[in-house]
Coordinates of C-alpha atoms in Angstrom, one line a residue:
M19 CA 56.1 40.5 31.8
N20 CA 55.9 39.6 28.1
I21 CA 53.2 41.6 25.9
K22 CA 50.9 38.7 25.9
K23 CA 50.6 38.6 30.0
L24 CA 50.6 42.4 29.9
K25 CA 47.4 42.7 27.8
L26 CA 45.8 39.9 29.8
F27 CA 46.8 41.7 33.3
D28 CA 45.6 45.0 31.5
N29 CA 42.2 43.4 30.4
F30 CA 41.6 42.2 34.1
L31 CA 42.2 45.5 35.1
R32 CA 40.0 47.3 32.7
S33 CA 37.2 44.7 34.1
V34 CA 37.7 45.8 37.5
I35 CA 37.4 49.4 36.5
N36 CA 34.3 48.8 35.3
K37 CA 32.6 47.6 38.7
I38 CA 34.3 50.0 40.7
Q39 CA 32.1 53.0 40.7
V40 CA 32.5 53.8 44.8
F41 CA 36.2 55.2 43.7
K42 CA 34.9 56.8 40.5
T43 CA 36.8 60.4 40.0
K44 CA 34.2 62.7 40.3
K45 CA 33.7 65.3 37.7
S46 CA 35.1 68.6 38.7
D47 CA 34.6 72.4 37.3
D48 CA 37.6 73.5 39.3
V49 CA 40.0 75.4 38.0
I50 CA 43.5 75.2 40.2
L51 CA 46.7 76.1 39.5
P52 CA 48.9 72.9 40.3
D53 CA 52.1 72.6 42.1
Q54 CA 52.8 68.9 41.3
I55 CA 51.6 67.1 38.2
L56 CA 51.9 63.4 37.6
I57 CA 52.3 62.5 33.8
I58 CA 51.4 58.9 33.0
K59 CA 52.8 57.3 30.0
L60 CA 53.4 53.7 30.3
S61 CA 54.9 52.5 26.5
A62 CA 56.7 52.8 24.5
F63 CA 59.7 54.5 23.4
G64 CA 58.3 55.9 20.2
D65 CA 55.1 56.9 21.9
S66 CA 57.1 58.9 24.3
L67 CA 59.1 60.8 22.1
C68 CA 55.6 61.9 20.3
L69 CA 54.7 63.1 23.8
I70 CA 57.6 65.1 24.7
P71 CA 57.3 68.1 22.3
S72 CA 53.7 68.5 24.2
L73 CA 55.2 67.8 27.8
R74 CA 57.9 70.5 27.5
Y75 CA 55.1 72.8 25.7
F76 CA 52.9 72.6 28.6
S77 CA 55.7 72.7 31.3
K78 CA 56.6 76.5 30.4
S79 CA 53.1 77.5 31.6
F80 CA 54.4 76.0 34.9
P81 CA 57.7 76.9 35.7
D82 CA 57.4 76.5 39.3
C83 CA 55.7 73.1 39.3
K84 CA 57.3 69.8 39.6
I85 CA 56.0 67.4 37.0
D86 CA 56.7 63.4 37.4
W87 CA 56.5 60.8 34.6
L88 CA 55.2 57.2 35.3
T89 CA 56.4 55.0 32.8
T90 CA 57.7 51.3 32.5
G91 CA 61.2 50.1 30.8
R92 CA 59.4 49.9 27.5
S93 CA 59.8 53.7 26.7
S94 CA 63.4 53.4 27.7
P95 CA 63.3 56.0 30.4
K96 CA 67.3 56.4 30.7
T97 CA 67.1 58.2 27.8
F98 CA 65.1 60.7 29.0
S99 CA 66.7 61.1 32.1
E100 CA 68.2 64.5 31.3
I101 CA 65.5 66.4 30.5
K102 CA 65.0 69.2 33.0
F103 CA 61.3 69.8 32.8
I104 CA 60.7 66.2 34.2
H105 CA 61.6 66.5 38.0
E106 CA 61.1 62.5 38.6
I107 CA 60.5 59.6 36.2
I108 CA 58.9 56.8 38.1
I109 CA 59.3 53.4 36.7
F110 CA 56.3 50.9 36.7
P111 CA 57.8 47.3 36.9
L112 CA 56.7 45.2 34.2
N113 CA 57.1 41.8 36.2
I114 CA 53.3 41.0 37.2
F115 CA 54.1 40.3 40.6
R116 CA 56.5 43.2 41.3
A117 CA 53.9 45.2 39.9
L118 CA 51.0 43.6 42.2
I119 CA 53.6 44.7 45.3
F120 CA 54.3 48.2 43.8
L121 CA 50.6 49.5 42.6
P122 CA 49.5 49.8 46.2
S123 CA 52.2 52.1 47.4
L124 CA 52.1 54.1 44.1
I125 CA 48.0 54.6 44.7
F126 CA 48.9 55.9 48.0
K127 CA 51.5 58.3 46.5
I128 CA 48.9 59.4 44.1
K129 CA 47.4 61.7 46.2
K130 CA 50.0 64.4 46.6
Y131 CA 49.5 65.3 42.9
D132 CA 47.4 68.3 42.2
L133 CA 46.8 66.8 38.7
V134 CA 47.3 63.5 36.8
I135 CA 47.3 63.4 33.4
D136 CA 46.7 60.2 31.8
C137 CA 48.5 60.2 28.2
D138 CA 47.8 55.9 27.3
Q139 CA 45.1 56.0 24.7
Y140 CA 44.2 52.3 25.9
Y141 CA 45.8 51.2 29.1
A142 CA 43.3 50.3 31.7
L143 CA 46.3 50.3 34.1
S144 CA 47.0 54.1 33.8
E145 CA 43.2 54.7 34.1
L146 CA 43.2 53.0 37.3
I147 CA 46.0 54.8 38.7
A148 CA 44.4 58.2 37.8
L149 CA 41.1 56.9 39.4
F150 CA 43.0 57.6 42.9
S151 CA 44.0 60.9 42.4
R152 CA 42.1 64.0 43.2
R153 CA 41.8 65.4 39.9
S154 CA 42.7 63.6 36.6
V155 CA 42.6 64.3 32.9
G156 CA 42.9 61.5 30.2
F157 CA 41.8 60.5 26.5
S158 CA 38.4 59.1 26.0
T159 CA 37.9 56.2 23.8
P160 CA 35.4 53.6 23.1
I161 CA 37.5 51.5 25.9
K162 CA 38.5 53.9 28.5
G163 CA 38.2 57.4 29.9
S164 CA 34.8 57.5 31.7
N165 CA 36.6 57.9 35.3
F166 CA 38.8 61.1 34.4
S167 CA 37.8 64.3 35.8
H168 CA 38.0 65.8 32.8
S169 CA 37.8 63.6 29.4
I170 CA 39.3 64.5 26.2
S171 CA 38.2 63.0 23.0
Y172 CA 41.1 60.9 21.3
D173 CA 41.0 61.5 17.1
P174 CA 42.2 58.2 15.6
L175 CA 43.2 60.1 12.6
L176 CA 45.2 63.1 14.1
N177 CA 49.1 62.7 14.2
E178 CA 50.2 61.5 17.5
I179 CA 52.4 64.3 18.1
L180 CA 49.7 66.8 17.8
Q181 CA 47.2 64.7 19.5
F182 CA 49.0 65.1 22.9
K183 CA 49.5 68.7 22.3
L184 CA 45.5 68.8 21.8
L185 CA 45.2 66.9 25.4
F186 CA 47.5 69.6 27.0
D187 CA 45.7 72.5 25.3
E188 CA 42.0 71.1 26.7
I189 CA 43.0 70.6 30.6
P190 CA 41.1 73.0 32.0
V191 CA 43.9 75.0 33.9
P192 CA 45.0 78.7 34.2
R193 CA 48.4 79.0 32.2
N194 CA 51.0 81.4 33.4
N195 CA 52.2 82.2 29.6
S196 CA 49.7 82.2 26.8
D197 CA 52.7 82.9 24.1
V198 CA 54.6 79.4 24.6
S199 CA 55.8 78.3 21.3
F200 CA 55.4 74.3 20.4
H201 CA 57.9 72.6 18.1
A202 CA 57.9 68.8 17.6
D203 CA 61.5 67.6 18.5
C204 CA 63.5 66.5 21.5
L205 CA 66.9 68.2 21.3
E206 CA 67.1 68.0 24.9
L207 CA 68.2 64.4 24.4
T208 CA 71.7 65.7 23.3
D209 CA 71.9 69.3 24.0
N210 CA 74.4 68.2 27.0
Y211 CA 75.8 64.9 25.6
Q212 CA 79.4 64.6 24.9
P213 CA 80.3 61.9 22.9
T214 CA 83.1 59.4 23.3
D215 CA 86.1 59.3 21.6
F216 CA 85.3 56.0 20.5
L217 CA 82.1 57.3 18.9
K218 CA 83.8 60.5 17.4
N219 CA 86.5 58.3 15.7
A220 CA 84.3 55.9 14.3
I221 CA 82.4 59.1 12.6
L222 CA 85.8 60.5 11.5
N223 CA 86.6 56.9 9.9
L224 CA 83.6 57.4 7.6
D225 CA 84.9 60.6 5.6
L226 CA 81.4 62.1 5.6
Q227 CA 82.8 64.9 4.0
T228 CA 83.2 62.7 0.4
K229 CA 80.2 60.6 1.1
P230 CA 77.4 62.0 3.1
L231 CA 75.7 59.7 5.7
I232 CA 72.5 57.5 5.2
V233 CA 71.2 55.6 8.1
L234 CA 68.8 52.5 7.2
Y235 CA 66.7 51.2 9.7
P236 CA 65.0 47.9 8.7
G237 CA 63.7 46.8 12.0
S238 CA 61.1 47.6 14.3
G239 CA 60.1 46.4 18.1
S240 CA 60.3 42.7 18.5
N241 CA 56.7 42.8 18.9
A242 CA 55.9 44.6 16.1
K243 CA 57.9 43.0 13.1
I244 CA 54.7 43.1 11.0
R245 CA 55.6 46.7 10.7
R246 CA 59.1 45.7 8.9
W247 CA 59.9 45.9 4.9
S248 CA 61.7 43.0 4.1
A249 CA 65.5 42.8 4.9
S250 CA 66.3 42.1 1.6
N251 CA 64.7 45.0 0.1
Y252 CA 67.1 47.0 2.4
I253 CA 70.1 45.2 1.1
E254 CA 69.2 46.1 -2.3
L255 CA 68.4 49.8 -1.2
S256 CA 72.0 50.4 0.3
N257 CA 73.5 48.7 -2.9
F258 CA 72.0 51.5 -4.7
L259 CA 73.0 54.1 -2.7
S260 CA 76.2 52.9 -1.1
E261 CA 77.6 54.4 -4.8
K262 CA 77.2 58.2 -3.7
F263 CA 76.4 57.6 0.4
T264 CA 78.0 56.0 3.2
V265 CA 75.4 53.7 4.2
V266 CA 74.8 52.2 7.8
F267 CA 72.5 50.1 9.1
A268 CA 70.7 51.3 12.6
G269 CA 69.4 49.3 15.3
G270 CA 69.3 47.8 18.6
A271 CA 68.6 44.7 20.9
D272 CA 65.3 44.1 18.8
E273 CA 67.1 44.1 15.6
I274 CA 70.0 41.3 16.5
D275 CA 67.9 39.1 14.4
L276 CA 68.6 40.7 11.0
K277 CA 72.4 41.1 11.4
T278 CA 73.1 37.5 9.7
I279 CA 70.7 38.5 6.6
L280 CA 72.4 41.8 6.7
S281 CA 76.0 40.9 6.8
S282 CA 75.5 40.0 2.8
S283 CA 75.3 43.3 2.1
K284 CA 79.2 44.2 1.4
K285 CA 78.9 47.8 0.8
S286 CA 77.4 49.0 4.0
I287 CA 78.3 49.2 7.6
D288 CA 76.3 47.3 10.2
W289 CA 76.0 49.2 13.5
I290 CA 72.8 47.1 14.9
G291 CA 73.4 46.8 18.6
K292 CA 76.6 49.3 18.5
W293 CA 75.4 52.5 20.0
S294 CA 73.1 53.1 22.7
L295 CA 69.9 55.4 22.0
T296 CA 71.6 58.6 23.3
E297 CA 74.6 57.8 21.0
W298 CA 72.0 57.5 18.2
A299 CA 70.6 60.4 18.5
W300 CA 73.4 62.5 18.4
I301 CA 74.5 60.9 15.2
L302 CA 70.8 61.5 14.0
R303 CA 71.1 65.3 15.0
H304 CA 74.6 66.2 13.9
H305 CA 75.7 63.7 11.3
T306 CA 72.9 62.2 9.3
S307 CA 71.6 63.6 5.7
M308 CA 68.6 61.1 5.7
F309 CA 67.1 58.4 7.5
V310 CA 65.3 55.9 6.0
G311 CA 63.2 53.1 7.9
N312 CA 60.0 51.5 9.1
D313 CA 57.7 52.8 11.9
G314 CA 59.4 52.1 15.2
G315 CA 61.6 53.5 17.8
L316 CA 64.8 54.6 15.8
F317 CA 62.3 56.4 13.1
H318 CA 60.8 58.5 15.9
L319 CA 64.7 59.1 17.4
A320 CA 65.5 60.7 14.2
D321 CA 62.4 62.8 13.7
S322 CA 63.1 63.9 17.2
Q323 CA 66.2 65.1 16.3
G324 CA 65.3 67.0 13.4
A325 CA 66.8 64.7 10.8
R326 CA 65.1 64.3 7.2
T327 CA 63.3 61.1 7.2
L328 CA 62.0 58.6 4.6
G329 CA 59.3 56.5 6.5
I330 CA 58.5 53.1 5.0
F331 CA 54.8 52.3 6.6
G332 CA 52.6 49.2 6.4
P333 CA 49.9 48.4 9.1
S334 CA 50.3 51.7 10.7
L335 CA 49.3 55.2 9.2
Y336 CA 51.9 57.9 8.4
S337 CA 49.3 60.9 8.8
K338 CA 49.3 59.1 12.6
W339 CA 52.5 57.8 13.7
G340 CA 54.8 59.6 11.1
S341 CA 56.7 63.0 10.9
I342 CA 55.4 66.1 11.1
N343 CA 58.6 67.5 9.7
P344 CA 57.8 69.3 6.2
R345 CA 61.2 68.0 5.1
S346 CA 60.6 64.3 5.6
R347 CA 58.9 61.9 3.3
H348 CA 57.1 58.4 3.3
I349 CA 56.0 55.9 1.4
E350 CA 52.6 53.6 1.9
I351 CA 50.2 51.6 0.2
S352 CA 46.8 53.6 0.7
S353 CA 44.5 51.3 -1.6
L354 CA 44.2 48.6 1.1
E355 CA 41.0 48.3 3.0
C356 CA 42.6 46.5 5.9
R357 CA 44.7 49.5 6.8
P358 CA 45.2 50.3 9.5
C359 CA 45.3 47.1 11.5
L360 CA 46.9 49.1 14.3
R361 CA 44.3 50.8 16.4
G362 CA 45.5 51.4 19.9
H363 CA 42.5 53.3 20.8
L364 CA 40.5 50.4 20.5
G365 CA 43.2 48.2 22.3
Q366 CA 43.8 46.4 18.7
V367 CA 47.8 46.4 17.8
A368 CA 48.4 43.6 15.2
T369 CA 51.4 41.5 15.8
V370 CA 50.4 39.0 12.8
C371 CA 48.3 39.9 9.5
A372 CA 45.0 38.7 9.1
R373 CA 45.5 38.3 5.4
N374 CA 48.6 36.2 6.0
D375 CA 50.6 38.3 3.5
V376 CA 51.3 41.7 4.9
A377 CA 50.3 43.2 1.5
C378 CA 50.7 46.6 3.2
I379 CA 54.5 46.7 3.4
N380 CA 55.5 43.7 0.9
Q381 CA 54.0 45.4 -1.9
I382 CA 55.9 48.4 -1.5
T383 CA 59.1 48.2 -4.1
V384 CA 62.9 49.1 -4.2
S385 CA 62.3 51.6 -7.1
Q386 CA 59.3 53.4 -5.1
V387 CA 61.3 53.9 -2.1
L388 CA 64.3 55.4 -4.3
A389 CA 62.4 57.7 -6.5
V390 CA 60.7 59.2 -2.8
F391 CA 64.7 59.3 -1.5
Q392 CA 65.6 60.9 -5.0
D393 CA 62.8 63.8 -4.8
A394 CA 63.7 64.3 -0.9
I395 CA 67.2 64.8 -1.3
K396 CA 67.4 65.3 -5.2
Y397 CA 69.9 62.7 -5.7
E398 CA 70.4 61.5 -9.4
I399 CA 70.0 57.4 -9.0

C-alpha cells in the first residue's frame, strides 16, 4: 500500500469512526495495574525511535507486565527485535487486502489487553483498533482522540521525544517505581550486537585515528524528499571536510537515487545502501565524531545512539523533531511564515512545496552549515 492509498484508507476509517457511537469506548476513572499492554505506533522509523525512550521509561514501572507493540513495516520493526522490554512486535500489513483480512482477528485479540496506548498523532486506524479495547489512552488532536478512555492533549510545539514522555506520565495507572529515570537514547539497538568481520574491516580501513569519521546523510524517506538539502550542497560540504576528516555518505534504499549524483565527490566514501540499520547504529554509536543530515530516519538513529548531530531542517521544526542532546546542533530558516508545513497532528504532511521553491531548505548555504559545524566540533576551516 503506497502512502497515498494509505491516507485514503485512513480517511475512510476516520469517517467510519465518527459514525460509530455504539462501540465508543466509555470514559473510566478506574485505576488498574495492568498485566498486558498494547502500544500502537504504526509509523515510521524515526517516530518509533522517538517513542522508545518513553516506552523503556514506562516499562520499568511494570516489570511483570507484558508490553506488545503494534506497528507496520514502515517502522523497520526488525531493528527493534532485540529490545527486552517489548514482549512481542505485531506487524500490521500495509497491503489493503491483507489489512482487511488481518483487522478482524486483531480486534478480537484486543480484549486480552488491560490497556491499549495509541501513540499515533493522526492515524484513524490506530484509534479504531483502540476503540475495541477495555481501556485506552491516546492523544487528543483536532482530528482524533474522542474515543479514548483517557485523552491527553497533543502539543504541536513540544519535542516529540518529550511529547511521548508526557503521554506516558499522564496515563492514570499506579506505578511500582516513581523514581525511574528517563534518558533519550535507544542504545538497546546495539548493546548486544556483534559486528561482522566485514564491517569491522571496513572501519579499520578508514584509519580513523588520523582522520575522524564524519557521516553525511543527504537523504530522507522516499515520501519526504521535500526535506532534503540538495545533494550538490552535500558534495561541496564533503569537499571542505575531507581535508581533515574521513567523510562517508549514509543512506539506505530510500537514498539509492542519490548515488549517481554523489559519485562526483571524489574525496568521500559512498556507503549508501551498504549497511543495515543495525550496522549503521553500531557505526554511529562507536565510531562517528559528527553526523550531519536532514530530518529523516538516519538522523533519529544517530541521535538515538548518542552521536553528536547537526540537523539541517526545512519543512519541519527542529524544536519539534530534532535532538534534545545538548551536544547537538542544527540550522534552519526561522523567518518563513509557511513553516512548518509538517503538521502531523492535523494530518498535514507535505510532500511538495506550496511555494514551489522549498525556500526553507534551499536558502540554507554551505557556509552556514560549515560555521555551525565548526562551532560544534571546534574545527578550524
